[in-house]
mmCIF file of C-alpha atoms in Angstrom:
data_model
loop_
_atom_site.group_PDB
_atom_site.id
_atom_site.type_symbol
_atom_site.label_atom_id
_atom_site.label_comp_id
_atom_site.label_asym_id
_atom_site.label_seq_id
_atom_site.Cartn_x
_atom_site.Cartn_y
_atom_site.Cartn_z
ATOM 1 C CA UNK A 1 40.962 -98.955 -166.131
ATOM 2 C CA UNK A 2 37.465 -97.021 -166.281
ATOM 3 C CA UNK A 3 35.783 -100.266 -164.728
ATOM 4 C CA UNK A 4 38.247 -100.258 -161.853
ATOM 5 C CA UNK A 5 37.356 -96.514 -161.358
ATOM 6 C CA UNK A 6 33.826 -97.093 -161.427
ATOM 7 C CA UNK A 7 33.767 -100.289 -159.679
ATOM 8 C CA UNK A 8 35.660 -98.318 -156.615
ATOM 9 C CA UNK A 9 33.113 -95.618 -156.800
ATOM 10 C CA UNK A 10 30.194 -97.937 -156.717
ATOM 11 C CA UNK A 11 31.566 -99.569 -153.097
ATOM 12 C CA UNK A 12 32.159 -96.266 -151.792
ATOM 13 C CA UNK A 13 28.897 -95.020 -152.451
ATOM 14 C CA UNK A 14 27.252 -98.388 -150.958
ATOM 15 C CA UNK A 15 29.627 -97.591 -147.559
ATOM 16 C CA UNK A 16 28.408 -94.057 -147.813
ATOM 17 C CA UNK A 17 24.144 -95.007 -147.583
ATOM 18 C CA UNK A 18 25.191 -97.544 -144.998
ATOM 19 C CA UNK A 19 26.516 -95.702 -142.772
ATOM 20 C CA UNK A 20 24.285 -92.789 -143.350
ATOM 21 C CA UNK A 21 21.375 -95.391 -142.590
ATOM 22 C CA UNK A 22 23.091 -96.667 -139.377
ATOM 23 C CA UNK A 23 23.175 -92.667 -137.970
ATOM 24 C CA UNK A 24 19.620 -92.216 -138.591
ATOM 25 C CA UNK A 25 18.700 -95.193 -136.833
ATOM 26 C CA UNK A 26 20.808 -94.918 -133.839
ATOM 27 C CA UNK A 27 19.631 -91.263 -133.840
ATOM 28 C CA UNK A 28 16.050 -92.003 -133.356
ATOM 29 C CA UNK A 29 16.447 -94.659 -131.244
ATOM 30 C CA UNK A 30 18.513 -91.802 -129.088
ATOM 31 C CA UNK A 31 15.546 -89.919 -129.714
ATOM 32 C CA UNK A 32 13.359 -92.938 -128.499
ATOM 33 C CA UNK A 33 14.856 -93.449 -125.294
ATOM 34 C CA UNK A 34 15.382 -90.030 -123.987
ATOM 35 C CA UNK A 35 11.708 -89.388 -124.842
ATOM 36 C CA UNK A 36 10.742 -92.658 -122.455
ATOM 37 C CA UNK A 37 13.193 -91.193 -119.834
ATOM 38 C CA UNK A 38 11.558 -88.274 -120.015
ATOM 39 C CA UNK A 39 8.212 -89.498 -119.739
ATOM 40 C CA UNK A 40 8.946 -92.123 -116.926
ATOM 41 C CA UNK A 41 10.502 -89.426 -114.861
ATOM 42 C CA UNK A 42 7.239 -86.975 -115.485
ATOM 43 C CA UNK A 43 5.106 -89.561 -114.219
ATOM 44 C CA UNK A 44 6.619 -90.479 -111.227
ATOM 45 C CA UNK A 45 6.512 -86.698 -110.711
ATOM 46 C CA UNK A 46 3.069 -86.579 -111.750
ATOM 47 C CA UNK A 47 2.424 -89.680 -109.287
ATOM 48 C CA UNK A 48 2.622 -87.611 -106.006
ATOM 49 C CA UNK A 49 -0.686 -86.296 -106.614
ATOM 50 C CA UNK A 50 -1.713 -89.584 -104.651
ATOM 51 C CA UNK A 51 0.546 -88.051 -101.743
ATOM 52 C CA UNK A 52 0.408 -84.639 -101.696
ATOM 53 C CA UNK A 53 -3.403 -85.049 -102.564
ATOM 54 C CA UNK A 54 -3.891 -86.861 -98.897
ATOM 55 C CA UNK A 55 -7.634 -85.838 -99.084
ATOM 56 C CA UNK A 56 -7.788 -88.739 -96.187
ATOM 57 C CA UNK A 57 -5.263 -86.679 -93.940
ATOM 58 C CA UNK A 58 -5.662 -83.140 -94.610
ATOM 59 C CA UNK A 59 -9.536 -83.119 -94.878
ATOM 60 C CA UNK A 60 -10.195 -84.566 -91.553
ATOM 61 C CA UNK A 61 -14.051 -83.545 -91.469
ATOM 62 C CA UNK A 62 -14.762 -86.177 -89.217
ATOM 63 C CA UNK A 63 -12.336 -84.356 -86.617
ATOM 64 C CA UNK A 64 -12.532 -80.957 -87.204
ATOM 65 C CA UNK A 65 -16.050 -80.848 -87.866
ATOM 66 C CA UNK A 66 -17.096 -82.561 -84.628
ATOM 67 C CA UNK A 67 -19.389 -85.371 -86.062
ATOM 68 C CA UNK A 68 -19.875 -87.527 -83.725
ATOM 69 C CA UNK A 69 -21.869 -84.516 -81.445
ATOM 70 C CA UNK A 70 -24.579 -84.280 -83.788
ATOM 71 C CA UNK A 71 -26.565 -85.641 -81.193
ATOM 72 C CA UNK A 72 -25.846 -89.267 -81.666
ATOM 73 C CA UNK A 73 -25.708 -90.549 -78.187
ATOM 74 C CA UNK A 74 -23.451 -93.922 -79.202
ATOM 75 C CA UNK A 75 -20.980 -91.050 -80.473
ATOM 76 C CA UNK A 76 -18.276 -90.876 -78.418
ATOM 77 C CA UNK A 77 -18.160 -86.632 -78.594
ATOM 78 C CA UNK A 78 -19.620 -85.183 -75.949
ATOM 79 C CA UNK A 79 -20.947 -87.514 -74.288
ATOM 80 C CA UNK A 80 -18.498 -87.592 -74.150
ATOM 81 C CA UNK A 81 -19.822 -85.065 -73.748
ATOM 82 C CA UNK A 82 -19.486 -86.453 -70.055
ATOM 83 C CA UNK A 83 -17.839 -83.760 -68.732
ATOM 84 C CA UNK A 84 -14.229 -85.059 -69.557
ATOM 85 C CA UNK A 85 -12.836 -88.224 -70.660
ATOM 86 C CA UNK A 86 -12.666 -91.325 -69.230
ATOM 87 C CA UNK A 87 -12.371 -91.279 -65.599
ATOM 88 C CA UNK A 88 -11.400 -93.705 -62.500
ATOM 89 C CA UNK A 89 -14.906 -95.352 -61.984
ATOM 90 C CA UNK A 90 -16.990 -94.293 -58.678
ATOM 91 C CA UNK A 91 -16.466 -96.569 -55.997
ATOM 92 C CA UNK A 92 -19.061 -95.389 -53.902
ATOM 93 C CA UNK A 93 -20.991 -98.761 -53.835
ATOM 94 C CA UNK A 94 -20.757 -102.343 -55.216
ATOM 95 C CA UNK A 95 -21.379 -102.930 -59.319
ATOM 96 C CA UNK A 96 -21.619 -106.275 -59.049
ATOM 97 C CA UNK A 97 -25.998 -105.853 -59.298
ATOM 98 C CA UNK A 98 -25.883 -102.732 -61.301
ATOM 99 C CA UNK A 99 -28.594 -102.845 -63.907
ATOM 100 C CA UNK A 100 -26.159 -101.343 -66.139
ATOM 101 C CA UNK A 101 -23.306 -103.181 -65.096
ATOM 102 C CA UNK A 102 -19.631 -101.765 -63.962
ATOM 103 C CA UNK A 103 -18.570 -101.024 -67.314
ATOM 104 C CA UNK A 104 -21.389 -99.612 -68.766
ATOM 105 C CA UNK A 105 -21.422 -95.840 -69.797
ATOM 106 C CA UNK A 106 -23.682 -93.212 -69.081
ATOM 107 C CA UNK A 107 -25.653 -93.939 -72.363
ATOM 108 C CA UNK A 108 -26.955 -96.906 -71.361
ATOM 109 C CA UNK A 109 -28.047 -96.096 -67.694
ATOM 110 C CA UNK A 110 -30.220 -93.186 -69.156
ATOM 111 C CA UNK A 111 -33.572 -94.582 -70.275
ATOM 112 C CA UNK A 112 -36.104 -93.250 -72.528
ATOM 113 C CA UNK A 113 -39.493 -94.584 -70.764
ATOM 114 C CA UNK A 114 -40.915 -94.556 -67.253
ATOM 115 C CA UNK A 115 -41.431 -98.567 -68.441
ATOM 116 C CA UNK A 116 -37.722 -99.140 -69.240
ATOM 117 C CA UNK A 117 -36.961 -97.892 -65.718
ATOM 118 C CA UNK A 118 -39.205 -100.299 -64.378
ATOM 119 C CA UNK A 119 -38.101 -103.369 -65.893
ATOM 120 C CA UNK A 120 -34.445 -102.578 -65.439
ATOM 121 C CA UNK A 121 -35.565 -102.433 -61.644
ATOM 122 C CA UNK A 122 -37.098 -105.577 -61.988
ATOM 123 C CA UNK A 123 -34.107 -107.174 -63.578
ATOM 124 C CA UNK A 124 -32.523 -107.041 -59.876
ATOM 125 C CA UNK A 125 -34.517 -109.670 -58.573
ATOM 126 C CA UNK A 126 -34.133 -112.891 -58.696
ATOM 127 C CA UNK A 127 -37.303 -114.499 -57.886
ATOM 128 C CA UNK A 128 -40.978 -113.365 -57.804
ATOM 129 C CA UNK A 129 -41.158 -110.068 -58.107
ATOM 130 C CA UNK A 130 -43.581 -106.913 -59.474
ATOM 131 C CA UNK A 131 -43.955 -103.393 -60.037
ATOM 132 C CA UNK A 132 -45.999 -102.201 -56.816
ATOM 133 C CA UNK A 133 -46.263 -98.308 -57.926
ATOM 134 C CA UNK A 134 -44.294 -95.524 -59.485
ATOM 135 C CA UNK A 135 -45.071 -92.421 -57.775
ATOM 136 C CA UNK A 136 -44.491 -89.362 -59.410
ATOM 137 C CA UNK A 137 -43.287 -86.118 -57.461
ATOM 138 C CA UNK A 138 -45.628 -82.568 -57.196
ATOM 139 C CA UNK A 139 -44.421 -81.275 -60.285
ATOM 140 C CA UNK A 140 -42.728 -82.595 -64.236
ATOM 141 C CA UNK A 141 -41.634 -79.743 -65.502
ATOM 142 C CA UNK A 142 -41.805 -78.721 -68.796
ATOM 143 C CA UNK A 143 -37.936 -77.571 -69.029
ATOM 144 C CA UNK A 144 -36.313 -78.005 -72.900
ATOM 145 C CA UNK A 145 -34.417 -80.360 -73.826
ATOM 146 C CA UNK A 146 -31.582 -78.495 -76.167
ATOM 147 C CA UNK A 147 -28.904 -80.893 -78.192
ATOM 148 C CA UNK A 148 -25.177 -80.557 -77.429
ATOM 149 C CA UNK A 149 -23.869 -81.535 -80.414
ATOM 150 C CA UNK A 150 -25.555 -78.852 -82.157
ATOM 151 C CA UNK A 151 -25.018 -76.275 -79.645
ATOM 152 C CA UNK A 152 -20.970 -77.009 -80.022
ATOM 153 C CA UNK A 153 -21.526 -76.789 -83.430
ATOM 154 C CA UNK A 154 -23.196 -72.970 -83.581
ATOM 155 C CA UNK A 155 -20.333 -72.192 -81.093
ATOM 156 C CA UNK A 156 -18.113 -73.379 -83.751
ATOM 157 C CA UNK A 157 -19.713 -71.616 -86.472
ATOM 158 C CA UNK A 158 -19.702 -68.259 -84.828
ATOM 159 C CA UNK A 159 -16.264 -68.084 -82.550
ATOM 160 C CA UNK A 160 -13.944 -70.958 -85.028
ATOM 161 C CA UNK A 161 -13.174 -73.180 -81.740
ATOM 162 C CA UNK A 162 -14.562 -76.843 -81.125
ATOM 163 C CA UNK A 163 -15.731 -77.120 -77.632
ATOM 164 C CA UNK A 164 -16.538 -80.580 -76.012
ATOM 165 C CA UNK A 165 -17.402 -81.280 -72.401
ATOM 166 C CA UNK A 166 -19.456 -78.767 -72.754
ATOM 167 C CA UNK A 167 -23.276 -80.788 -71.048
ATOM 168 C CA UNK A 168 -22.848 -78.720 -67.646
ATOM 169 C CA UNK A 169 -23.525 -75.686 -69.995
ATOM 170 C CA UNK A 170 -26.557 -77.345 -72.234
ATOM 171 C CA UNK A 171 -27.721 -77.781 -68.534
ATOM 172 C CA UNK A 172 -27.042 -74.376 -67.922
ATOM 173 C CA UNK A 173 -28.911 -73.108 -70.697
ATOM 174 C CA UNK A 174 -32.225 -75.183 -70.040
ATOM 175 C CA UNK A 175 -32.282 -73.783 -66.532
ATOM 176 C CA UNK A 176 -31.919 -70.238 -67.279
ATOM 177 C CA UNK A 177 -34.417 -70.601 -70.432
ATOM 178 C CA UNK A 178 -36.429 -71.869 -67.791
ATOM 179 C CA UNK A 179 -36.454 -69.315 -65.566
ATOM 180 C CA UNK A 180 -36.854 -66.813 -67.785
ATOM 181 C CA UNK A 181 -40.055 -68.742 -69.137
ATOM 182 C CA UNK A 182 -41.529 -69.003 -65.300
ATOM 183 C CA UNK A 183 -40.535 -65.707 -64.295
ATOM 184 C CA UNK A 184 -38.100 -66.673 -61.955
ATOM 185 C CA UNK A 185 -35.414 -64.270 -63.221
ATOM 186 C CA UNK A 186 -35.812 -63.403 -66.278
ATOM 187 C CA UNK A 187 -32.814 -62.788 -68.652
ATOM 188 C CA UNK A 188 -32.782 -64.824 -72.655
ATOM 189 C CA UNK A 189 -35.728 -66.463 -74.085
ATOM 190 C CA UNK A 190 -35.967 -70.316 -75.557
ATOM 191 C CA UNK A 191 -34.990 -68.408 -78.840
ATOM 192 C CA UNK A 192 -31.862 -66.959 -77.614
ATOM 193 C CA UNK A 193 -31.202 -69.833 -75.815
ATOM 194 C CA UNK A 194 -27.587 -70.323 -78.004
ATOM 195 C CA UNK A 195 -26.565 -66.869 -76.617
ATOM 196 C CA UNK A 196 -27.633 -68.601 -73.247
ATOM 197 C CA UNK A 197 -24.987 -71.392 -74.288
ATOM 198 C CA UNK A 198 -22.184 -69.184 -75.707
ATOM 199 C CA UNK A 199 -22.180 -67.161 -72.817
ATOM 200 C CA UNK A 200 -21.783 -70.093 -70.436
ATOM 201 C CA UNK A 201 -19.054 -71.120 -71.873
ATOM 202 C CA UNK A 202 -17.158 -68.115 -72.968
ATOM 203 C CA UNK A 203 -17.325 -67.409 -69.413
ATOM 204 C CA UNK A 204 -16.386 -71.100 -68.465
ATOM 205 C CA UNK A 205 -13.591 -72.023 -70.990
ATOM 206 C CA UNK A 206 -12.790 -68.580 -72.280
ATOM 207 C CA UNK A 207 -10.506 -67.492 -69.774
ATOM 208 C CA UNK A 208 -8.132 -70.339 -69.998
ATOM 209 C CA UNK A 209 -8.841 -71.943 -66.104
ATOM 210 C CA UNK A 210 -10.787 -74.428 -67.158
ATOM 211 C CA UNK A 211 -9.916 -74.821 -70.751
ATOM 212 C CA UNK A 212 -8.861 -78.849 -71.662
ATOM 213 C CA UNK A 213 -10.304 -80.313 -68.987
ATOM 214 C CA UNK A 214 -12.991 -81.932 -70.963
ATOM 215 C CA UNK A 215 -15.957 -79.962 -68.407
ATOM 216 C CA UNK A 216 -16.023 -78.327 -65.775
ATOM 217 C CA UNK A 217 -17.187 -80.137 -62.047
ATOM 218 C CA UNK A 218 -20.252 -78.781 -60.170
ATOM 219 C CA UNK A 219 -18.284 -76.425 -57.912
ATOM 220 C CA UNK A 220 -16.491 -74.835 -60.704
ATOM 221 C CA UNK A 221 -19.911 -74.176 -62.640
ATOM 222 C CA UNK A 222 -22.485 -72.774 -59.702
ATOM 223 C CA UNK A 223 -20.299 -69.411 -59.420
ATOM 224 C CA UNK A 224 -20.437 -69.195 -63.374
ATOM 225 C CA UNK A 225 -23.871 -68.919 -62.519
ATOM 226 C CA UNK A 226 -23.881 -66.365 -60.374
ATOM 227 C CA UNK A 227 -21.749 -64.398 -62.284
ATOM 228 C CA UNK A 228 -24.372 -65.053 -65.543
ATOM 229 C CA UNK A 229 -27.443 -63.571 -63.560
ATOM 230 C CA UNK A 230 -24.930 -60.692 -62.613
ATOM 231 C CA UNK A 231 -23.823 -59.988 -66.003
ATOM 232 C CA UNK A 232 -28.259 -59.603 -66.722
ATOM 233 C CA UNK A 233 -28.483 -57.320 -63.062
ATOM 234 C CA UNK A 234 -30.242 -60.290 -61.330
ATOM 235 C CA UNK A 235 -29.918 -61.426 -58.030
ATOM 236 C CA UNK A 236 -29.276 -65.357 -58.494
ATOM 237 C CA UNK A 237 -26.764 -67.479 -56.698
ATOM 238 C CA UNK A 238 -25.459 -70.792 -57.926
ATOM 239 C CA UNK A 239 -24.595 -73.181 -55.425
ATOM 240 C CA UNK A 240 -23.544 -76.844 -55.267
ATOM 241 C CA UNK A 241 -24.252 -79.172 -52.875
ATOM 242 C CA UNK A 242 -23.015 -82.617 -52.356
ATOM 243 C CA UNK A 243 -25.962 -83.737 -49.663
ATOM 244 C CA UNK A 244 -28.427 -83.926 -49.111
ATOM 245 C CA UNK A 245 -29.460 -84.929 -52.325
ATOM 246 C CA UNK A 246 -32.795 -86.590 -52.641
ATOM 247 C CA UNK A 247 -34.648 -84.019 -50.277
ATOM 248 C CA UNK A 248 -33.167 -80.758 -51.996
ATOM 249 C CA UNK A 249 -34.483 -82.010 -55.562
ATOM 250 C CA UNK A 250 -37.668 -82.369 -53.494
ATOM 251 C CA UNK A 251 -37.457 -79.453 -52.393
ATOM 252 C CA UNK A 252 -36.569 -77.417 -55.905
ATOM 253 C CA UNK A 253 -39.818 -79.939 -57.266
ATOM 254 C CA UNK A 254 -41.980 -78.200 -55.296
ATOM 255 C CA UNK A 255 -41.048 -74.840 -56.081
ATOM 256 C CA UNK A 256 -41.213 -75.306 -59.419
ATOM 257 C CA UNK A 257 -37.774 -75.302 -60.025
ATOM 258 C CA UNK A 258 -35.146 -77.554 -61.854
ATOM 259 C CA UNK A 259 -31.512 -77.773 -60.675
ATOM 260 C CA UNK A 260 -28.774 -79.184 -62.151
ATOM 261 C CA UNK A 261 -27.233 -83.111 -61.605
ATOM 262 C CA UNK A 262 -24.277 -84.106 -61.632
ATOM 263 C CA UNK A 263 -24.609 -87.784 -62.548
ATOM 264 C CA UNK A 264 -21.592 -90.677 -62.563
ATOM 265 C CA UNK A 265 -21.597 -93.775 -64.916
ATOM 266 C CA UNK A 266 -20.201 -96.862 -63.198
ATOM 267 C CA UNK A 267 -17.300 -96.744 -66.145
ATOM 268 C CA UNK A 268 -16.670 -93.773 -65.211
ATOM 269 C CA UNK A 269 -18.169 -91.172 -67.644
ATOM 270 C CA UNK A 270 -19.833 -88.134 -66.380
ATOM 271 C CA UNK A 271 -22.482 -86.183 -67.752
ATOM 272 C CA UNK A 272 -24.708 -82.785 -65.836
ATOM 273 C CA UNK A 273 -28.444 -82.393 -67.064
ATOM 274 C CA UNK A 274 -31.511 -80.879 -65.711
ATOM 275 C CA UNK A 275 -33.418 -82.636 -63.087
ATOM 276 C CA UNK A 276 -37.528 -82.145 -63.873
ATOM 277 C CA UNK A 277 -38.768 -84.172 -61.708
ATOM 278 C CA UNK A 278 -38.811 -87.756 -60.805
ATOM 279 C CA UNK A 279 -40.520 -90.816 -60.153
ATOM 280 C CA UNK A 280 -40.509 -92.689 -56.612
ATOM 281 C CA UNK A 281 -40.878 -97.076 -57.921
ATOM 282 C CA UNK A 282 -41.456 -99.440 -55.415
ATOM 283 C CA UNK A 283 -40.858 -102.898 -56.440
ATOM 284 C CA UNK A 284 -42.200 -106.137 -54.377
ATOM 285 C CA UNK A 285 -40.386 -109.259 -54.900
ATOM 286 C CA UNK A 286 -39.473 -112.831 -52.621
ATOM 287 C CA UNK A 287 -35.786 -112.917 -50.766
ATOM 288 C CA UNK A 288 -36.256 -115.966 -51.596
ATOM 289 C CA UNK A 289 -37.601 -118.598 -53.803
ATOM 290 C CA UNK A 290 -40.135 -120.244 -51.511
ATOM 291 C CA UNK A 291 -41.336 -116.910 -49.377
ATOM 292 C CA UNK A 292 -44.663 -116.387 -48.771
ATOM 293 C CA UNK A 293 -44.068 -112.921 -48.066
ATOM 294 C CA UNK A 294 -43.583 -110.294 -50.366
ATOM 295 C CA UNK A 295 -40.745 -107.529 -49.067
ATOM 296 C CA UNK A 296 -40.828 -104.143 -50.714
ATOM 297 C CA UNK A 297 -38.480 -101.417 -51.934
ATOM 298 C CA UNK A 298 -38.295 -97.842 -53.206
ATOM 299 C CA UNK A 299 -35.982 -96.474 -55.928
ATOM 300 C CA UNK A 300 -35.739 -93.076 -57.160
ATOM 301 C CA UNK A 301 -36.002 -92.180 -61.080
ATOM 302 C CA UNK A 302 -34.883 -88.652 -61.847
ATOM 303 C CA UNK A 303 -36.604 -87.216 -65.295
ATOM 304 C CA UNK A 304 -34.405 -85.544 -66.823
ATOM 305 C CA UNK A 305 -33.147 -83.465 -69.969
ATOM 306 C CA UNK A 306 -30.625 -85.748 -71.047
ATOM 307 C CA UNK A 307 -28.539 -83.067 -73.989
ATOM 308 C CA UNK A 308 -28.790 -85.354 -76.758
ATOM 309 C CA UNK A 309 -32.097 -84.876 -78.200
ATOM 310 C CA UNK A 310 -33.470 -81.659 -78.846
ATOM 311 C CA UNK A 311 -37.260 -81.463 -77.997
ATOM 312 C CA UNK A 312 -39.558 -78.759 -76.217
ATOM 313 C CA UNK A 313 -43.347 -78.936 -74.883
ATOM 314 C CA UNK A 314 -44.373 -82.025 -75.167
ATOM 315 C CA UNK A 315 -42.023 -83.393 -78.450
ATOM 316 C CA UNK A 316 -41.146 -86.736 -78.103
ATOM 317 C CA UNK A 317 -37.133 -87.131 -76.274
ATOM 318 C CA UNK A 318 -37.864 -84.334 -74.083
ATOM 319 C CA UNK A 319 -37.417 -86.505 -70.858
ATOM 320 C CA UNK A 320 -35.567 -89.418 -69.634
ATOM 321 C CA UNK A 321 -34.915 -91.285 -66.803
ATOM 322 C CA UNK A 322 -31.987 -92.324 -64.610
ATOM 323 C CA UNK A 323 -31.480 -94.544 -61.114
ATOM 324 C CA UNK A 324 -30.581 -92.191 -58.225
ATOM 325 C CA UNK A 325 -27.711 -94.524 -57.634
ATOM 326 C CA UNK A 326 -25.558 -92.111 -60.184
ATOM 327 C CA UNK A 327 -26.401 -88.806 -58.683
ATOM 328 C CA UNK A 328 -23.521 -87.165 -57.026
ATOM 329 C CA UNK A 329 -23.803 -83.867 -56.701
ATOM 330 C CA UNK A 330 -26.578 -80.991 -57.462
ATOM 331 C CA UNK A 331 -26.155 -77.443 -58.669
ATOM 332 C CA UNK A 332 -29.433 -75.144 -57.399
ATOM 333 C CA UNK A 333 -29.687 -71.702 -58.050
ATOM 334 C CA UNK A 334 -31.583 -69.443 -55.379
#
């Protein structure tokens, strides 16, 4: 009877640490899989960084910051800075011969040597051909040649707003700068010559008018001008003309004075710089292959301050030179 008893007890105490063994094992595997739940769902909450952290989107420097007008003339900015965007290309005469071709921009048609304007005359001609002379007018002045890229930039710095469009300004600036220098009305030095800018444009895009339209066109900017040299109690008068052209920048040359051009890429693009001078290149060349006689023409090459460099005296990017063929309209100030 007492081995009955005890052989009873012994099985229920064996069913006892079985199934005490079976709840702790179920219990931490529980424990195990809520604790992987947990951790899977942490990470995938952990995960956005990689979206919320956009660095890529938010932190568009390369926007915001106006890069591409830190002078770089292949940037698109400013030169964009072309006084707008892309425009309907001038049809005022046939592409088909254009050294720089009908959809080059206004980059490429400005040239940084007298000799690069030469041989892109050259390239004209078909047959026998040569560089006669390259006659230079009364006067090259020494006008400065300021960057755009960082002018928009100081304007950024000290008013919060990216500007663009803004080369009829940089213009601006070197012609006042210039006066002042000369003595032709004096107003802000070459090292105020950012006031210069910021003025021209506060006055230009700051009431609204012209605001978005990527620049403003010569007509819009001579009265600016005017109202500039009023602001300073001086007597000068913008004015813009769209002919004659070739004789009035003769005309300015030998006074001494710059003006303003207003010059048209045959894609379209537009840019406004200061006119210093020029040079007058006659080329010789055959009509045809077996001529005996030479025949003879004359093409104008303005020197100019293009806005992309930034040199004064004589630093080298001061000047460059563009074809007549692109000038459309002048801005003089009397």
């Amino acid at each position: 009877m007492k081995r009955k008893i005890l052989k009873k007890l012994m099985s229920l105490l064996v069913c006892v640490t079985v199934l005490t063994a079976t709840f702790q094992v179920s219990a931490k595997s529980s424990a195990i899989i809520c604790n992987l739940v947990s951790e899977s769902g942490n990470a995938s909450e952990s995960g956005n960084a990689s979206v919320s952290g956009d660095a890529s989107v938010s932190g568009n420097a390369s926007m915001s910051g106006n890069a591409s007008e830190s002078g770089n003339p292949s940037a698109s900015g400013d030169a964009a800075d072309t006084d707008g965007a892309m425009q309907t290309p001038y049809t005022g005469y046939d592409y088909t011969d254009d050294p720089c071709g009908s959809s080059k921009s206004i980059y490429d048609c400005l040239l940084d040597t007298l000799g690069a304007a030469e041989q892109e005359l050259l390239k004209e001609y078909k047959y026998s051909k040569r560089i006669r002379k390259s006659q230079k007018s009364d006067y090259l002045l020494d006008t400065n040649n300021y960057n755009q890229g960082k002018l928009n930039s100081y304007f950024k710095r000290i008013y919060g707003v990216d500007v663009n469009g803004t080369c009829s300004f940089v213009a601006s600036t070197t012609n006042i700068e210039y006066y002042t220098r000369k003595g032709f009305a004096r107003t802000l030095d070459h090292s105020k010559h950012k006031i210069i800018f910021a003025t021209m444009v506060n006055m230009g895009f700051g009431s609204g008018k012209l605001a978005n339209k990527g620049g403003v066109s010569p007509k819009e900017l001579a009265p600016l001008l005017t109202k500039y040299y009023k602001m300073h109690k001086k007597v000068i008068t913008g004015k813009s003309i769209n002919s004659p052209l070739k004789s009035t920048v003769t005309k300015y040359n030998k006074m001494k004075k710059p003006v303003i051009g207003a010059f048209h890429a045959p894609n379209g693009n537009r840019h406004s710089v200061a006119i210093a001078g020029y040079y007058d290149i006659t080329v010789q060349y055959k009509k045809k292959k077996n001529d005996t006689k030479y025949a003879s023409k004359t093409t104008r090459y303005y020197v100019v301050n293009d806005g992309y460099h930034a040199a004064t005296g004589t630093k080298s990017g001061r000047v460059q030179y563009i074809s007549e063929k692109y000038l459309k309209a002048l801005v003089k100030m009397d």
